[in-house]
Short mmCIF file of C-alpha atoms in Angstrom, two decimals:
data_model
loop_
_atom_site.label_atom_id
_atom_site.label_comp_id
_atom_site.label_asym_id
_atom_site.label_seq_id
_atom_site.Cartn_x
_atom_site.Cartn_y
_atom_site.Cartn_z
CA MET A 1 125.75 145.70 106.70
CA THR A 2 127.22 142.16 107.80
CA MET A 3 128.14 142.05 111.76
CA TRP A 4 130.69 138.69 112.80
CA CYS A 5 130.58 137.09 115.44
CA SER A 6 131.89 133.91 117.70
CA GLU A 7 130.11 134.05 121.22
CA SER A 8 127.83 132.46 122.52
CA HIS A 9 124.04 133.20 122.06
CA ASP A 10 122.57 130.60 124.74
CA ASP A 11 122.07 131.53 127.95
CA GLU A 12 123.12 128.09 129.74
CA TYR A 13 125.98 127.42 128.06
CA PRO A 14 127.87 131.10 127.62
CA GLU A 15 130.95 129.60 126.79
CA ASP A 16 130.44 127.95 123.84
CA ASP A 17 132.38 130.57 121.52
CA TRP A 18 132.33 129.31 117.84
CA ASN A 19 130.27 126.54 118.62
CA LEU A 20 127.38 127.33 114.97
CA TYR A 21 124.53 125.14 116.61
CA GLN A 22 123.04 127.89 117.60
CA SER A 23 122.93 129.15 113.88
CA ILE A 24 121.25 126.39 112.66
CA ASP A 25 117.53 126.72 111.09
CA ARG A 26 116.93 123.72 110.18
CA VAL A 27 118.33 120.16 109.38
CA GLU A 28 117.16 117.35 106.92
CA SER A 29 118.30 113.49 107.05
CA LEU A 30 118.29 110.83 104.35
CA ASN A 31 118.46 107.32 104.76
CA THR A 32 118.21 106.94 108.10
CA ALA A 33 116.46 104.29 110.92
CA GLY A 34 114.65 105.51 113.80
CA VAL A 35 112.56 108.96 115.03
CA THR A 36 115.11 110.39 116.21
CA GLU A 37 115.80 114.37 114.89
CA ALA A 38 118.53 115.22 113.03
CA ILE A 39 119.00 118.43 114.76
CA GLY A 40 119.61 117.06 117.84
CA ILE A 41 123.24 115.46 117.11
CA PHE A 42 124.20 119.68 116.94
CA LYS A 43 125.07 119.81 121.31
CA PRO A 44 126.62 122.12 123.17
CA ARG A 45 130.25 121.29 123.22
CA ALA A 46 129.65 120.13 126.67
CA HIS A 47 126.90 117.35 125.55
CA ARG A 48 129.48 115.76 122.95
CA ARG A 49 130.40 112.91 124.63
CA GLU A 50 126.54 111.82 125.13
CA PRO A 51 125.00 109.10 122.92
CA ALA A 52 121.82 110.00 123.04
CA PRO A 53 120.82 111.50 120.81
CA SER A 54 122.38 109.85 117.91
CA MET A 55 121.61 109.00 114.05
CA LEU A 56 120.94 105.66 112.74
CA SER A 57 121.90 104.64 108.73
CA ASN A 58 120.40 102.23 107.15
CA ALA A 59 121.92 98.48 106.79
CA ASP A 60 124.03 100.03 103.95
CA GLY A 61 126.05 102.67 106.72
CA GLU A 62 125.46 106.02 104.45
CA LEU A 63 123.49 108.70 105.17
CA ILE A 64 123.01 112.36 104.04
CA LEU A 65 122.55 115.67 106.69
CA LYS A 66 121.46 118.81 104.58
CA ILE A 67 121.90 121.83 107.49
CA TRP A 68 120.24 125.32 106.26
CA PHE A 69 121.76 128.52 108.68
CA ARG A 70 119.36 131.39 109.55
CA SER A 71 121.74 133.50 108.39
CA PRO A 72 125.24 133.44 106.74
CA VAL A 73 128.35 131.72 108.45
CA ASN A 74 132.02 130.67 108.32
CA ILE A 75 132.64 127.18 109.24
CA ARG A 76 136.18 127.12 110.23
CA ARG A 77 136.64 123.73 111.99
CA PHE A 78 133.93 120.38 112.18
CA CYS A 79 133.80 116.85 114.65
CA VAL A 80 132.29 114.08 113.89
CA ALA A 81 131.95 111.50 116.26
CA ALA A 82 130.03 108.36 117.34
CA CYS A 83 130.36 108.59 121.57
CA GLY A 84 128.99 105.05 122.80
CA ALA A 85 128.76 102.90 119.68
CA GLU A 86 132.06 100.87 120.50
CA GLY A 87 130.95 97.62 121.92
CA ALA A 88 127.80 97.37 119.95
CA GLU A 89 127.85 94.65 117.53
CA VAL A 90 125.88 96.41 114.91
CA LEU A 91 126.59 99.61 114.99
CA ARG A 92 129.96 101.00 113.36
CA ARG A 93 131.64 104.06 113.51
CA PRO A 94 131.77 106.72 111.10
CA SER A 95 134.38 106.60 108.66
CA LEU A 96 134.01 108.64 106.03
CA VAL A 97 132.31 112.52 105.17
CA ARG A 98 132.35 114.21 101.92
CA CYS A 99 131.43 117.56 102.24
CA PHE A 100 129.33 120.21 99.85
CA THR A 101 128.85 123.81 100.18
CA THR A 102 127.16 124.80 96.56
CA PRO A 103 123.27 125.53 96.56
CA SER A 104 122.95 122.35 93.58
CA ALA A 105 123.41 119.80 96.66
CA GLN A 106 120.38 121.21 98.41
CA SER A 107 118.60 118.67 95.43
CA ALA A 108 121.07 115.82 96.09
CA ASP A 109 119.63 112.51 96.96
CA PHE A 110 121.02 109.24 96.81
CA PRO A 111 122.07 107.93 95.09
CA GLY A 112 123.38 110.40 92.48
CA ILE A 113 125.57 112.17 95.68
CA THR A 114 128.03 108.81 94.60
CA GLU A 115 128.48 111.24 91.06
CA MET A 116 128.65 114.76 93.28
CA GLU A 117 132.61 116.26 92.98
CA PRO A 118 132.52 117.62 97.06
CA VAL A 119 134.11 120.50 98.06
CA GLN A 120 135.80 118.77 100.55
CA SER A 121 136.29 114.49 101.37
CA VAL A 122 137.78 113.98 104.41
CA GLU A 123 138.64 110.47 105.81
CA LEU A 124 137.55 110.61 109.81
CA PRO A 125 139.63 108.78 112.88
CA GLU A 126 138.69 106.83 115.13
CA ASN A 127 137.01 110.21 117.85
CA GLY A 128 134.94 108.56 120.57
CA ASP A 129 134.91 111.44 122.96
CA ALA A 130 134.36 113.81 119.96
CA ASP A 131 138.35 115.60 120.63
CA ILE A 132 139.54 115.90 117.29
CA SER A 133 138.51 118.00 114.70
CA VAL A 134 138.88 118.27 111.01
CA ALA A 135 140.49 122.00 109.62
CA CYS A 136 138.26 123.67 106.32
CA HIS A 137 139.30 124.85 103.26
CA LEU A 138 138.37 128.80 103.74
CA HIS A 139 137.21 129.39 100.68
CA ALA A 140 134.67 127.15 100.12
CA TYR A 141 133.19 127.42 103.88
CA SER A 142 132.77 131.29 103.98
CA GLN A 143 129.69 132.55 104.12
CA VAL A 144 127.56 129.90 103.10
CA LEU A 145 123.75 128.83 103.86
CA PHE A 146 123.67 125.40 103.31
CA LEU A 147 126.45 122.32 104.53
CA LEU A 148 125.36 119.00 103.47
CA LEU A 149 127.51 116.55 104.84
CA HIS A 150 127.30 112.74 102.70
CA ILE A 151 128.47 110.24 105.73
CA SER A 152 129.84 106.58 105.32
CA GLY A 153 131.11 103.96 107.45
CA ASP A 154 133.90 101.62 106.40
CA LYS A 155 132.49 99.09 103.52
CA VAL A 156 133.64 95.88 105.49
CA PRO A 157 131.95 94.84 107.77
CA CYS A 158 128.44 95.57 106.37
CA GLY A 159 126.28 97.24 108.64
CA PRO A 160 124.80 100.31 110.02
CA ILE A 161 126.84 103.45 111.34
CA CYS A 162 126.03 105.66 114.07
CA VAL A 163 126.60 109.49 114.58
CA SER A 164 126.28 111.21 118.35
CA TYR A 165 128.07 114.53 117.69
CA ILE A 166 128.01 116.59 115.17
CA GLY A 167 130.33 119.63 115.96
CA LEU A 168 130.90 123.14 113.40
CA GLN A 169 133.19 125.76 114.74
CA GLY A 170 133.78 128.75 113.49
CA THR A 171 131.53 132.69 113.12
CA HIS A 172 128.14 134.12 112.12
CA SER A 173 126.60 137.02 110.40
CA HIS A 174 124.36 139.64 112.46
CA ALA A 175 122.60 141.06 109.26
CA SER A 176 121.45 144.63 110.66
CA ARG A 177 118.53 146.57 108.54
CA GLN A 178 119.08 150.61 108.15
CA ALA A 179 116.39 152.59 107.08
CA VAL A 180 117.06 154.06 103.48
CA ASP A 181 116.11 157.81 103.12
CA ALA A 182 114.60 157.51 99.43
CA LYS A 183 113.25 160.87 97.70
CA TYR A 184 110.88 160.64 95.29
CA GLU A 185 110.13 162.56 91.78
CA PRO A 186 106.64 162.27 90.02
CA LEU A 187 106.36 161.11 86.77
CA LEU A 188 105.18 162.83 83.74
CA THR A 189 102.82 161.45 81.13
CA GLY A 190 102.73 162.22 78.18
CA GLN A 191 98.83 163.94 79.18
CA ASP A 192 100.89 165.51 81.79
CA GLY A 193 103.47 166.83 79.36
CA GLN A 194 100.75 168.10 76.79
CA ASP A 195 98.67 170.43 80.03
CA ASN A 196 101.59 171.57 81.08
CA ASP A 197 102.91 172.58 78.08
CA GLU A 198 99.60 174.42 76.53
CA LYS A 199 99.64 176.18 80.33
CA ALA A 200 102.94 177.60 79.52
CA ALA A 201 101.97 178.77 76.32
CA GLY A 202 98.78 180.33 78.10
CA ASP A 203 100.59 182.08 80.22
CA GLU A 204 103.15 183.10 77.20
CA SER A 205 100.20 185.20 75.28
CA HIS A 206 99.38 187.25 78.62
CA GLN A 207 101.83 188.32 78.83
CA CYS A 208 102.46 189.59 75.41
CA MET A 209 98.80 190.68 75.80
#
């Protein structure tokens, strides 16, 4: 039986309901510079405006984030922000995110990702305070175990993009395991059946005597 929950299970941030960072199992990043672990930008909402940790793309201004969840989640809104990137000479904010939730996207890479059809494509507004979120298409983000985000910046000027915060809002599941009361009956092999038939015939002959 699946139970859906929106409450925080982080003792340090008990008010952080609907935030799915606690349900993330692992994150893989592609086409990124530096050594920052990608899971670090999925922060509690209280830290959404902190510029570090952050992810930087390579010079072409695109990156891929692959997110696996511990159990199925329903994603209802998401936020992508680059807090602190304003004014930096070589950093640009993300302007477009393409989202994928199908299992086939788990093996996606560059340049093939550009030919794939996303479940949603969103032009991102300026979001330096990480206060603007985008509504998800309900059907495409229901009971998902995997999410891929293909994030890019404006083509002109060219250069790395920065992502310092990604917020995923929705409900997570609690999978409960219940004991199964199974009853088993022995299966008779061919030899067992023959022996039982011979025994029954013997019993009948004794009764006739």
